[in-house]
Short mmCIF file of C-alpha atoms and ligand atoms in Angstrom, two decimals:
data_model
loop_
_atom_site.label_atom_id
_atom_site.label_comp_id
_atom_site.label_asym_id
_atom_site.label_seq_id
_atom_site.Cartn_x
_atom_site.Cartn_y
_atom_site.Cartn_z
CA MET A 1 -19.94 -40.97 56.70
CA LYS A 2 -16.43 -42.20 56.09
CA TYR A 3 -14.85 -39.85 58.67
CA PRO A 4 -16.09 -38.75 62.10
CA ILE A 5 -17.09 -35.10 62.68
CA VAL A 6 -14.12 -32.79 62.22
CA LYS A 7 -13.78 -31.00 65.56
CA ASN A 8 -11.68 -28.11 66.81
CA ILE A 9 -8.30 -28.85 68.37
CA ILE A 10 -7.67 -26.72 71.42
CA ASN A 11 -4.90 -27.36 73.93
CA GLY A 12 -4.20 -30.68 72.22
CA LYS A 13 -7.74 -31.99 72.67
CA THR A 14 -10.41 -32.39 70.03
CA GLU A 15 -13.52 -30.54 71.10
CA GLN A 16 -16.91 -29.98 69.56
CA SER A 17 -18.24 -26.45 69.84
CA GLN A 18 -21.87 -25.37 70.14
CA GLY A 19 -22.01 -24.30 66.48
CA GLU A 20 -23.86 -26.08 63.70
CA LEU A 21 -22.37 -28.87 61.59
CA LEU A 22 -21.67 -28.42 57.89
CA ASP A 23 -21.44 -31.36 55.48
CA VAL A 24 -18.06 -31.99 53.89
CA TYR A 25 -18.23 -33.41 50.34
CA SER A 26 -15.69 -35.26 48.31
CA PRO A 27 -15.83 -33.42 44.97
CA ILE A 28 -14.58 -36.56 43.24
CA ASN A 29 -17.96 -38.26 43.63
CA GLY A 30 -20.19 -35.75 45.44
CA GLU A 31 -20.54 -37.99 48.52
CA ILE A 32 -20.69 -36.59 52.05
CA ILE A 33 -17.54 -37.84 53.76
CA SER A 34 -17.76 -35.93 57.03
CA GLN A 35 -19.18 -32.93 58.83
CA VAL A 36 -17.29 -29.96 60.22
CA ASN A 37 -17.85 -27.94 63.33
CA MET A 38 -18.77 -24.32 62.48
CA SER A 39 -17.38 -22.40 65.45
CA GLY A 40 -17.95 -18.87 66.60
CA LYS A 41 -16.65 -16.26 69.02
CA ASP A 42 -16.65 -18.47 72.15
CA THR A 43 -14.38 -21.05 70.55
CA VAL A 44 -12.03 -18.33 69.28
CA ASP A 45 -11.90 -16.88 72.84
CA GLU A 46 -11.01 -20.29 74.24
CA ALA A 47 -8.35 -20.89 71.58
CA VAL A 48 -6.76 -17.47 72.25
CA LYS A 49 -6.65 -18.14 76.02
CA THR A 50 -4.95 -21.48 75.40
CA ALA A 51 -2.49 -20.11 72.85
CA SER A 52 -1.69 -17.21 75.12
CA ALA A 53 -0.92 -19.52 78.07
CA ALA A 54 1.23 -21.75 75.81
CA PHE A 55 3.17 -18.70 74.56
CA GLU A 56 4.76 -18.21 78.02
CA GLU A 57 6.84 -21.38 77.77
CA TRP A 58 7.14 -21.78 74.03
CA SER A 59 8.57 -18.31 73.46
CA GLN A 60 11.17 -18.88 76.18
CA LYS A 61 12.72 -21.82 74.36
CA THR A 62 15.62 -21.09 72.07
CA LEU A 63 15.11 -21.07 68.32
CA LYS A 64 17.36 -24.14 68.08
CA GLU A 65 15.18 -25.99 70.55
CA ARG A 66 11.98 -25.01 68.78
CA VAL A 67 13.07 -26.15 65.32
CA GLN A 68 13.72 -29.67 66.62
CA VAL A 69 9.95 -30.23 66.37
CA PHE A 70 10.08 -29.30 62.69
CA PHE A 71 12.96 -31.67 61.87
CA LYS A 72 10.74 -34.45 63.23
CA TYR A 73 7.62 -33.05 61.51
CA LYS A 74 9.42 -33.05 58.16
CA GLN A 75 10.27 -36.72 58.69
CA LEU A 76 6.64 -37.50 59.56
CA LEU A 77 5.41 -35.67 56.43
CA GLU A 78 7.75 -37.88 54.40
CA GLU A 79 6.73 -41.10 56.15
CA ASN A 80 3.00 -40.33 55.80
CA MET A 81 3.15 -38.82 52.33
CA ASP A 82 0.84 -41.33 50.62
CA GLU A 83 -1.80 -41.24 53.33
CA LEU A 84 -1.77 -37.42 53.47
CA SER A 85 -1.97 -37.21 49.68
CA GLU A 86 -4.98 -39.56 49.58
CA LEU A 87 -6.77 -37.40 52.13
CA ILE A 88 -6.08 -34.23 50.13
CA GLN A 89 -7.27 -35.95 46.97
CA GLU A 90 -10.46 -37.05 48.68
CA GLU A 91 -11.44 -33.72 50.21
CA ASN A 92 -10.12 -31.37 47.51
CA GLY A 93 -10.50 -33.42 44.31
CA LYS A 94 -7.01 -32.87 42.84
CA THR A 95 -5.12 -35.87 41.43
CA PHE A 96 -2.93 -38.05 43.66
CA GLY A 97 0.21 -36.70 41.97
CA GLU A 98 -0.87 -33.09 42.56
CA ALA A 99 -1.68 -33.89 46.19
CA LYS A 100 1.75 -35.46 46.59
CA ALA A 101 3.40 -32.37 45.11
CA GLU A 102 1.57 -30.35 47.76
CA ILE A 103 3.14 -32.46 50.52
CA GLU A 104 6.55 -32.13 48.84
CA LYS A 105 6.16 -28.34 48.95
CA SER A 106 5.03 -28.60 52.60
CA ILE A 107 8.29 -30.44 53.26
CA GLU A 108 10.31 -27.75 51.50
CA VAL A 109 8.82 -24.95 53.59
CA THR A 110 9.40 -27.02 56.72
CA GLU A 111 13.06 -27.47 55.74
CA PHE A 112 13.28 -23.69 55.47
CA ALA A 113 11.89 -23.35 59.02
CA CYS A 114 14.57 -25.80 60.20
CA SER A 115 17.22 -23.41 58.84
CA LEU A 116 15.88 -20.42 60.80
CA PRO A 117 18.54 -20.59 63.56
CA GLN A 118 21.13 -19.91 60.87
CA ILE A 119 19.32 -17.04 59.18
CA ALA A 120 17.06 -15.40 61.74
CA SER A 121 19.50 -14.97 64.59
CA GLY A 122 20.22 -11.45 65.79
CA GLU A 123 22.92 -9.07 64.65
CA ILE A 124 25.57 -7.18 66.55
CA GLN A 125 27.88 -4.44 65.31
CA GLU A 126 30.32 -1.96 66.77
CA VAL A 127 28.67 1.20 65.40
CA SER A 128 31.09 3.66 66.98
CA ARG A 129 34.16 3.50 69.23
CA GLY A 130 33.20 1.28 72.18
CA VAL A 131 29.54 1.41 71.21
CA GLU A 132 27.60 -1.65 70.13
CA CYS A 133 24.17 -1.99 68.58
CA ARG A 134 22.42 -5.29 68.83
CA ILE A 135 19.20 -6.45 67.18
CA ASN A 136 17.22 -9.38 68.52
CA ARG A 137 14.07 -10.82 67.07
CA ALA A 138 11.17 -11.44 69.41
CA PRO A 139 7.98 -13.38 68.57
CA LEU A 140 4.74 -11.43 68.40
CA GLY A 141 2.57 -13.62 70.64
CA VAL A 142 -0.65 -15.31 69.52
CA VAL A 143 -1.05 -15.18 65.74
CA ALA A 144 -3.67 -16.56 63.35
CA SER A 145 -3.64 -18.09 59.89
CA ILE A 146 -6.78 -18.30 57.72
CA THR A 147 -6.53 -20.57 54.70
CA PRO A 148 -8.43 -21.43 51.46
CA PHE A 149 -9.72 -24.71 50.00
CA ASN A 150 -7.31 -25.15 47.12
CA PHE A 151 -4.21 -26.28 49.05
CA PRO A 152 -5.37 -28.07 52.22
CA SER A 153 -1.79 -28.81 53.33
CA MET A 154 0.58 -26.44 51.51
CA VAL A 155 -1.05 -23.14 52.45
CA PRO A 156 -1.38 -23.98 56.19
CA ASN A 157 2.28 -25.03 55.99
CA TRP A 158 3.26 -21.70 54.45
CA THR A 159 2.63 -20.25 57.91
CA ILE A 160 2.71 -22.95 60.62
CA PRO A 161 6.44 -23.90 60.61
CA ASN A 162 7.85 -20.37 60.30
CA ALA A 163 5.47 -18.63 62.70
CA ILE A 164 5.77 -21.32 65.37
CA ALA A 165 9.52 -21.92 65.02
CA LEU A 166 10.00 -18.18 65.50
CA GLY A 167 8.28 -18.47 68.90
CA ASN A 168 4.66 -17.55 68.23
CA THR A 169 1.65 -19.66 69.14
CA MET A 170 -1.06 -20.01 66.52
CA ILE A 171 -4.71 -20.38 65.71
CA LEU A 172 -5.32 -21.97 62.33
CA LYS A 173 -8.73 -21.49 60.70
CA PRO A 174 -8.77 -23.86 57.71
CA SER A 175 -11.29 -23.72 54.87
CA GLU A 176 -14.53 -25.37 55.93
CA GLN A 177 -14.56 -27.08 52.52
CA VAL A 178 -11.36 -29.05 53.27
CA PRO A 179 -11.05 -29.36 57.07
CA LEU A 180 -9.70 -32.91 57.34
CA SER A 181 -6.08 -32.39 56.29
CA ALA A 182 -5.57 -29.60 58.84
CA ASN A 183 -6.44 -31.88 61.75
CA ARG A 184 -4.15 -34.58 60.40
CA LEU A 185 -1.28 -32.05 60.21
CA ALA A 186 -1.98 -31.06 63.82
CA GLU A 187 -1.76 -34.74 64.84
CA LEU A 188 1.61 -35.06 63.12
CA LEU A 189 2.87 -31.92 64.85
CA HIS A 190 1.73 -33.36 68.16
CA ASP A 191 3.61 -36.60 67.38
CA ALA A 192 6.65 -34.49 66.45
CA GLY A 193 6.67 -33.08 69.98
CA LEU A 194 4.84 -29.75 69.63
CA PRO A 195 3.50 -28.88 73.09
CA ASP A 196 -0.29 -28.67 73.51
CA GLY A 197 -1.75 -25.21 72.95
CA VAL A 198 1.01 -24.01 70.61
CA LEU A 199 -1.13 -24.77 67.53
CA ASN A 200 -4.91 -24.66 67.93
CA ILE A 201 -7.39 -25.34 65.16
CA VAL A 202 -10.69 -23.52 65.04
CA HIS A 203 -13.01 -24.73 62.29
CA GLY A 204 -15.71 -22.56 60.78
CA GLY A 205 -16.40 -19.84 58.26
CA GLN A 206 -17.23 -16.14 58.30
CA GLU A 207 -18.24 -16.01 61.98
CA ALA A 208 -14.98 -17.59 63.17
CA VAL A 209 -12.93 -15.33 60.88
CA GLU A 210 -14.67 -12.20 62.14
CA ALA A 211 -14.04 -13.24 65.74
CA ILE A 212 -10.34 -13.76 64.91
CA CYS A 213 -10.12 -10.31 63.25
CA ASP A 214 -11.75 -8.62 66.26
CA HIS A 215 -9.99 -10.47 69.10
CA PRO A 216 -7.67 -8.17 71.07
CA GLY A 217 -5.46 -11.10 72.14
CA ILE A 218 -4.31 -11.86 68.57
CA GLU A 219 -1.28 -9.88 67.34
CA ALA A 220 -1.12 -10.75 63.66
CA ILE A 221 -3.13 -12.50 60.96
CA THR A 222 -2.26 -13.97 57.61
CA PHE A 223 -5.11 -14.65 55.21
CA VAL A 224 -5.02 -16.54 51.91
CA GLY A 225 -8.16 -16.68 49.76
CA SER A 226 -10.21 -14.63 47.33
CA THR A 227 -9.60 -10.90 46.85
CA LYS A 228 -13.15 -10.09 47.97
CA VAL A 229 -12.60 -11.71 51.38
CA ALA A 230 -8.93 -10.64 51.60
CA LYS A 231 -10.07 -7.00 51.51
CA ILE A 232 -12.68 -7.56 54.23
CA VAL A 233 -10.27 -9.47 56.48
CA TYR A 234 -7.37 -7.06 55.95
CA GLN A 235 -9.51 -4.03 56.81
CA ARG A 236 -11.25 -5.66 59.77
CA GLY A 237 -8.02 -6.97 61.32
CA ALA A 238 -6.21 -3.66 60.78
CA ALA A 239 -9.14 -1.81 62.36
CA SER A 240 -8.31 -3.63 65.59
CA LEU A 241 -4.63 -2.73 65.08
CA LYS A 242 -3.24 -6.11 64.11
CA ARG A 243 -0.31 -6.76 61.81
CA MET A 244 -1.99 -8.03 58.62
CA LEU A 245 -0.99 -9.82 55.43
CA ALA A 246 -3.82 -10.89 53.11
CA LEU A 247 -3.20 -12.74 49.86
CA GLY A 248 -6.02 -12.63 47.33
CA GLY A 249 -7.04 -14.00 43.98
CA ALA A 250 -5.31 -13.77 40.62
CA LYS A 251 -5.58 -13.49 36.86
CA ASN A 252 -2.20 -14.59 35.55
CA HIS A 253 -1.08 -13.65 32.05
CA LEU A 254 1.28 -15.63 29.84
CA ILE A 255 2.79 -13.54 27.07
CA VAL A 256 3.80 -15.80 24.19
CA LEU A 257 6.13 -14.52 21.50
CA PRO A 258 6.38 -16.14 18.04
CA ASP A 259 9.95 -17.33 18.69
CA ALA A 260 8.93 -19.37 21.77
CA HIS A 261 9.97 -23.02 21.64
CA PRO A 262 6.64 -24.46 20.41
CA GLU A 263 6.57 -27.85 22.20
CA MET A 264 7.96 -26.51 25.45
CA ALA A 265 5.62 -23.51 25.49
CA ALA A 266 2.56 -25.60 24.61
CA SER A 267 3.16 -28.25 27.27
CA ASN A 268 4.00 -25.67 29.97
CA ILE A 269 0.93 -23.55 29.20
CA ALA A 270 -1.40 -26.57 29.11
CA ALA A 271 -0.03 -27.80 32.45
CA SER A 272 -0.32 -24.35 34.01
CA MET A 273 -3.94 -23.77 32.98
CA SER A 274 -5.17 -27.25 33.91
CA GLY A 275 -3.05 -28.31 36.91
CA CYS A 276 -5.19 -28.70 40.06
CA ALA A 277 -8.14 -28.17 37.68
CA GLY A 278 -7.08 -24.54 37.28
CA GLN A 279 -7.70 -23.92 40.98
CA ARG A 280 -4.29 -22.43 41.69
CA CYS A 281 -3.64 -18.77 42.34
CA MET A 282 -0.62 -19.26 40.02
CA ALA A 283 -2.59 -20.88 37.18
CA ALA A 284 -2.31 -19.50 33.65
CA SER A 285 -5.66 -17.89 33.00
CA ALA A 286 -5.02 -15.50 30.11
CA MET A 287 -2.59 -16.01 27.25
CA VAL A 288 -1.57 -13.05 25.16
CA ALA A 289 -0.29 -14.25 21.79
CA VAL A 290 1.96 -11.64 20.19
CA GLY A 291 2.14 -11.82 16.38
CA GLU A 292 1.92 -15.11 14.50
CA SER A 293 1.35 -17.82 17.12
CA ASP A 294 -1.02 -20.29 15.43
CA HIS A 295 1.64 -23.02 15.42
CA ILE A 296 1.91 -22.78 19.23
CA ILE A 297 -1.86 -22.60 19.77
CA GLU A 298 -2.36 -25.74 17.65
CA LYS A 299 0.12 -27.66 19.79
CA LEU A 300 -1.44 -26.26 22.96
CA CYS A 301 -4.87 -27.55 21.89
CA ALA A 302 -3.40 -30.98 21.12
CA GLU A 303 -1.87 -31.04 24.64
CA ALA A 304 -5.16 -29.94 26.19
CA LYS A 305 -7.05 -32.75 24.45
CA ASN A 306 -4.79 -35.27 26.22
CA ILE A 307 -5.87 -33.97 29.63
CA ILE A 308 -8.77 -36.20 30.62
CA PRO A 309 -11.15 -35.51 33.53
CA GLY A 310 -11.00 -38.28 36.11
CA GLU A 311 -7.66 -39.51 34.72
CA ASN A 312 -5.00 -36.83 34.69
CA LEU A 313 -7.38 -33.99 35.59
CA GLY A 314 -9.02 -33.73 39.00
CA SER A 315 -12.39 -32.28 39.89
CA VAL A 316 -13.27 -28.73 40.81
CA ILE A 317 -14.36 -28.15 44.39
CA SER A 318 -18.16 -28.06 44.09
CA GLN A 319 -21.21 -28.08 41.84
CA ALA A 320 -21.39 -24.29 42.29
CA ALA A 321 -17.78 -23.94 41.05
CA LYS A 322 -18.54 -26.13 38.01
CA GLU A 323 -21.56 -23.98 37.15
CA ARG A 324 -19.59 -20.73 37.62
CA ILE A 325 -16.74 -21.92 35.36
CA GLU A 326 -19.07 -23.23 32.64
CA GLY A 327 -21.00 -19.96 32.84
CA TYR A 328 -17.83 -17.98 32.02
CA ILE A 329 -17.17 -20.23 28.98
CA SER A 330 -20.74 -19.88 27.65
CA GLU A 331 -20.73 -16.12 28.11
CA ALA A 332 -17.45 -15.76 26.19
CA GLU A 333 -18.89 -17.90 23.38
CA GLU A 334 -22.05 -15.76 23.22
CA GLN A 335 -19.86 -12.66 23.00
CA GLY A 336 -18.05 -14.00 19.94
CA ALA A 337 -14.98 -15.82 21.28
CA GLU A 338 -14.09 -19.13 19.64
CA ILE A 339 -14.02 -22.29 21.79
CA LEU A 340 -11.11 -24.38 20.48
CA VAL A 341 -11.28 -27.03 23.21
CA ASP A 342 -14.53 -27.29 25.15
CA GLY A 343 -14.55 -28.74 28.67
CA ARG A 344 -18.21 -28.11 29.42
CA GLY A 345 -20.38 -31.07 30.30
CA ALA A 346 -17.47 -33.27 31.38
CA ASP A 347 -18.75 -36.50 32.87
CA VAL A 348 -16.89 -39.04 35.00
CA ASN A 349 -19.25 -41.95 35.63
CA GLY A 350 -22.05 -39.47 36.30
CA LYS A 351 -20.46 -38.40 39.60
CA GLY A 352 -18.42 -35.53 41.01
CA TYR A 353 -17.79 -32.03 39.72
CA TYR A 354 -15.58 -32.02 36.65
CA VAL A 355 -14.78 -29.43 34.00
CA GLY A 356 -12.53 -30.46 31.12
CA PRO A 357 -9.64 -28.32 29.86
CA THR A 358 -10.96 -25.41 27.83
CA VAL A 359 -9.09 -23.20 25.36
CA ILE A 360 -10.89 -20.08 24.10
CA ASP A 361 -9.43 -18.02 21.25
CA HIS A 362 -10.14 -14.47 20.08
CA VAL A 363 -11.11 -13.23 23.51
CA THR A 364 -11.12 -9.42 23.66
CA PRO A 365 -10.06 -7.40 26.71
CA ASP A 366 -13.60 -6.10 27.26
CA MET A 367 -15.03 -9.60 27.88
CA LYS A 368 -15.56 -10.71 31.48
CA ILE A 369 -13.43 -13.82 30.96
CA ALA A 370 -10.47 -11.58 30.05
CA SER A 371 -10.31 -9.86 33.42
CA GLU A 372 -12.08 -11.93 36.10
CA GLU A 373 -10.65 -14.89 38.01
CA VAL A 374 -12.33 -18.03 36.60
CA PHE A 375 -10.55 -20.54 38.90
CA GLY A 376 -11.05 -23.48 36.58
CA PRO A 377 -9.08 -25.20 33.78
CA VAL A 378 -9.81 -22.47 31.25
CA LEU A 379 -7.42 -20.44 29.11
CA ALA A 380 -8.58 -17.22 27.41
CA ILE A 381 -6.37 -16.29 24.43
CA MET A 382 -6.08 -12.67 23.37
CA ARG A 383 -4.07 -11.62 20.32
CA THR A 384 -1.91 -8.54 19.85
CA ASP A 385 0.54 -7.27 17.22
CA THR A 386 3.17 -5.95 19.62
CA ILE A 387 4.69 -6.77 22.98
CA ASP A 388 3.68 -3.35 24.32
CA GLU A 389 0.02 -4.05 23.55
CA ALA A 390 0.39 -7.38 25.38
CA LEU A 391 1.96 -5.65 28.38
CA ALA A 392 -0.80 -3.04 28.37
CA ILE A 393 -3.36 -5.86 28.73
CA GLU A 394 -1.35 -7.46 31.56
CA ASN A 395 -0.84 -4.10 33.29
CA SER A 396 -4.54 -3.29 33.18
CA SER A 397 -5.43 -6.30 35.35
CA ALA A 398 -6.59 -5.49 38.88
CA TYR A 399 -4.57 -8.49 40.07
CA GLY A 400 -0.82 -9.03 39.97
CA ASN A 401 0.14 -12.45 41.27
CA ALA A 402 2.15 -13.95 38.41
CA ALA A 403 3.06 -13.20 34.79
CA SER A 404 5.13 -15.30 32.42
CA VAL A 405 6.81 -14.82 29.10
CA PHE A 406 7.64 -17.52 26.56
CA THR A 407 10.46 -16.59 24.20
CA GLN A 408 14.00 -17.57 23.22
CA SER A 409 15.16 -13.96 23.37
CA GLY A 410 16.80 -12.87 26.61
CA LYS A 411 16.21 -9.23 25.69
CA MET A 412 12.46 -9.70 25.27
CA ALA A 413 12.27 -11.79 28.45
CA ASP A 414 13.99 -9.01 30.40
CA TYR A 415 11.64 -6.43 28.88
CA VAL A 416 8.56 -8.35 30.02
CA ALA A 417 10.03 -9.11 33.45
CA GLU A 418 10.73 -5.41 33.94
CA ASN A 419 7.39 -4.12 32.71
CA ALA A 420 4.83 -6.70 33.88
CA SER A 421 2.85 -5.60 36.93
CA ALA A 422 3.06 -8.79 38.97
CA GLY A 423 4.98 -10.03 42.01
CA MET A 424 6.14 -13.33 40.52
CA ILE A 425 7.55 -13.54 36.99
CA GLY A 426 8.22 -16.64 34.91
CA VAL A 427 10.52 -16.91 31.93
CA ASN A 428 9.55 -20.03 29.98
CA ILE A 429 7.84 -21.28 33.15
CA GLY A 430 4.07 -21.58 33.39
CA VAL A 431 3.81 -21.66 37.19
CA PRO A 432 6.59 -19.39 38.50
CA VAL A 433 6.36 -20.25 42.21
CA PRO A 434 9.54 -19.04 43.93
CA ARG A 435 11.40 -21.80 45.78
CA GLU A 436 12.64 -21.35 49.34
CA PRO A 437 14.32 -19.19 50.57
CA PHE A 438 12.69 -16.81 48.02
CA SER A 439 9.36 -15.57 49.21
CA PHE A 440 5.85 -15.98 47.78
CA GLY A 441 3.56 -13.03 47.21
CA GLY A 442 1.88 -10.99 44.49
CA TRP A 443 1.20 -7.33 43.79
CA ASN A 444 -1.88 -5.12 43.37
CA GLU A 445 -5.14 -6.79 44.44
CA SER A 446 -3.42 -10.17 44.78
CA LYS A 447 -1.89 -9.10 48.10
CA PHE A 448 -2.60 -6.54 50.80
CA GLY A 449 0.07 -5.71 53.36
CA SER A 450 3.84 -5.48 53.18
CA GLY A 451 6.27 -8.35 52.73
CA ASP A 452 5.52 -11.86 51.55
CA ILE A 453 4.10 -14.94 53.25
CA THR A 454 6.98 -17.44 52.93
CA GLY A 455 10.77 -17.47 52.78
CA THR A 456 13.02 -14.84 54.27
CA SER A 457 10.33 -12.16 53.99
CA SER A 458 8.11 -14.06 56.43
CA ILE A 459 10.74 -13.75 59.16
CA ASP A 460 9.99 -10.03 59.38
CA PHE A 461 6.24 -10.64 59.46
CA TRP A 462 6.37 -13.11 62.36
CA THR A 463 8.81 -11.20 64.58
CA LYS A 464 9.44 -7.77 66.04
CA LEU A 465 12.88 -6.27 66.45
CA LYS A 466 14.48 -5.17 69.71
CA LYS A 467 17.40 -2.76 69.26
CA THR A 468 19.84 -2.43 72.17
CA THR A 469 22.62 0.18 72.15
CA THR A 470 25.44 -0.37 74.65
CA LYS A 471 28.49 1.73 75.48
CA TRP A 472 31.51 -0.02 76.99
CA ASN A 473 34.03 2.75 76.44
CA PRO A 474 35.14 3.99 79.89
CA GLU A 475 36.24 7.49 78.71
CA SER A 476 33.85 9.99 80.26
CA LYS A 477 33.46 12.33 77.28
CA VAL A 478 32.68 9.59 74.76
CA ASN A 479 29.00 9.38 74.02
CA TRP A 480 27.13 7.12 71.65
CA MET A 481 27.74 9.50 68.71
CA SER A 482 31.52 9.49 69.13
P1 NAD B 1 -12.38 -17.69 50.12
O1 NAD B 1 -11.96 -16.27 50.13
O2 NAD B 1 -13.80 -18.01 49.79
O3 NAD B 1 -12.11 -18.35 51.55
C1 NAD B 1 -10.87 -18.24 52.21
C2 NAD B 1 -11.09 -18.30 53.72
O4 NAD B 1 -11.94 -17.22 54.12
C3 NAD B 1 -11.77 -19.58 54.19
O5 NAD B 1 -11.13 -20.02 55.36
C4 NAD B 1 -13.22 -19.15 54.45
O6 NAD B 1 -13.82 -19.87 55.50
C5 NAD B 1 -13.08 -17.68 54.83
N1 NAD B 1 -14.22 -16.85 54.40
C6 NAD B 1 -15.02 -17.04 53.31
N2 NAD B 1 -15.92 -16.04 53.21
C7 NAD B 1 -15.69 -15.19 54.25
C8 NAD B 1 -16.27 -13.96 54.68
N3 NAD B 1 -17.29 -13.41 54.03
N4 NAD B 1 -15.77 -13.36 55.78
C9 NAD B 1 -14.74 -13.91 56.45
N5 NAD B 1 -14.15 -15.08 56.09
C10 NAD B 1 -14.61 -15.71 55.00
O7 NAD B 1 -11.37 -18.46 49.15
P2 NAD B 1 -11.45 -19.97 48.64
O8 NAD B 1 -12.58 -20.11 47.67
O9 NAD B 1 -11.36 -20.92 49.78
O10 NAD B 1 -10.05 -20.08 47.86
C11 NAD B 1 -9.89 -19.73 46.52
C12 NAD B 1 -9.33 -18.32 46.38
O11 NAD B 1 -8.10 -18.23 47.09
C13 NAD B 1 -8.99 -17.94 44.94
O12 NAD B 1 -9.40 -16.63 44.72
C14 NAD B 1 -7.48 -18.06 44.88
O13 NAD B 1 -6.87 -17.27 43.89
C15 NAD B 1 -7.12 -17.63 46.25
N6 NAD B 1 -5.78 -18.10 46.62
C16 NAD B 1 -4.78 -17.18 46.63
C17 NAD B 1 -3.50 -17.57 46.93
C18 NAD B 1 -2.37 -16.57 46.91
O14 NAD B 1 -1.28 -16.93 47.29
N7 NAD B 1 -2.58 -15.33 46.50
C19 NAD B 1 -3.22 -18.90 47.25
C20 NAD B 1 -4.27 -19.81 47.26
C21 NAD B 1 -5.56 -19.39 46.94
#
């Protein structure tokens, strides 16, 4: 094995728990590169004890003191960008450029955390004569973050800098499919000066997650992953009265109008459906072509044919994922859809798990591929005569992460932005991820809980408010209502 066993990190020390070991594969070539510790309740107990002890001191530091760690962390992310990107590429299968973009986004969210002293400080107002109201933010205590396989660095970094800078201590439970990057991030945070016990990493799967949901010493949990598990985790954590935010899966629609700029639309749509091998919760998955759009679809297919597995297209995460994705394509074909670009059977030197870019035309809303999350480089095209029919298809989705419109008409763009049922809207943008300080989060079954996971919205999630009302007016008959 190229890497030693990936162990838990508790109180700054790497520790192996009693649990079994699970093989970690590189999806690029299918080789076992490491094994990961599958922890259970005892390890979660130990991590909570440690995080709880560390909270005493960490929460007493000022916000300005705490963010100093993240200024240094940002610098270390920059200095180690190539090495971190190679590790992501190896364990996740995305291309080096995509892995690098993930570190760049990790840097951006860290920069936001560094600005917290300027934007998350308290407020004070004279609310009546001689009467002041003051609001202070207090950290919650021990919090947990549970993350998926598709962004081994970015998604952990959506939560680590903000939650910890705001004074909480954390337990991170990374995906067991990509555990290596999380430990490397913890090493960098240690080098940046984060005290032991403030961030603890518990590796594992369902058993570890259930122990986190049930533990009475954890105040809040964020989850990012599939909708099926998001529902389970949200309900289980809330049942033990925790503050919960659970982001789920997606089926993102791109509504393409005939006046869209053909080259720009085609290249954006191709990049959105195939980037990170379609394994992004913001990936274009369904395109709704309104009216005469053949000229755009032709260009889109030409773009897709230039996306080559093993060159500018990474692998999917596992053999099971490859089979699931190819199964969706075959089923759509059997049901009468037309495969314009076929990515089935992609082969890169006989190794790894690759699916080529796939464009499927004449999909109808009743087909499974029209409504379910495929999570691969596959675009299902549906055709409508009017924009309202297109919006009806988008609105009928159970999900609601992102929706985009491609047009040169501001009026039509506004109409789609207003009427799409999704939390993140793109106008002539295939992957409409909000940039800091704007927050990230979808609607409907793409997110459970209030607020978003990043940006200014996350400040409310990671803190509680203390409201103090003070009267300094010496006149005896003046009360706080005066
Ligand atoms: P997943 O739901 O299988 O796993 C996510 C986490 O949950 C992992 O840490 C895993 O160990 C744990 N887990 C898995 N099964 C569990 C169970 N039965 N009980 C408790 N915990 C369990 O998701 P994944 O396959 O790692 O990631 C892909 C999914 O994540 C896609 O659906 C994608 O859309 C979604 N995603 C969403 C966002 C978003 O912002 N909405 C971002 C990234 C990924």
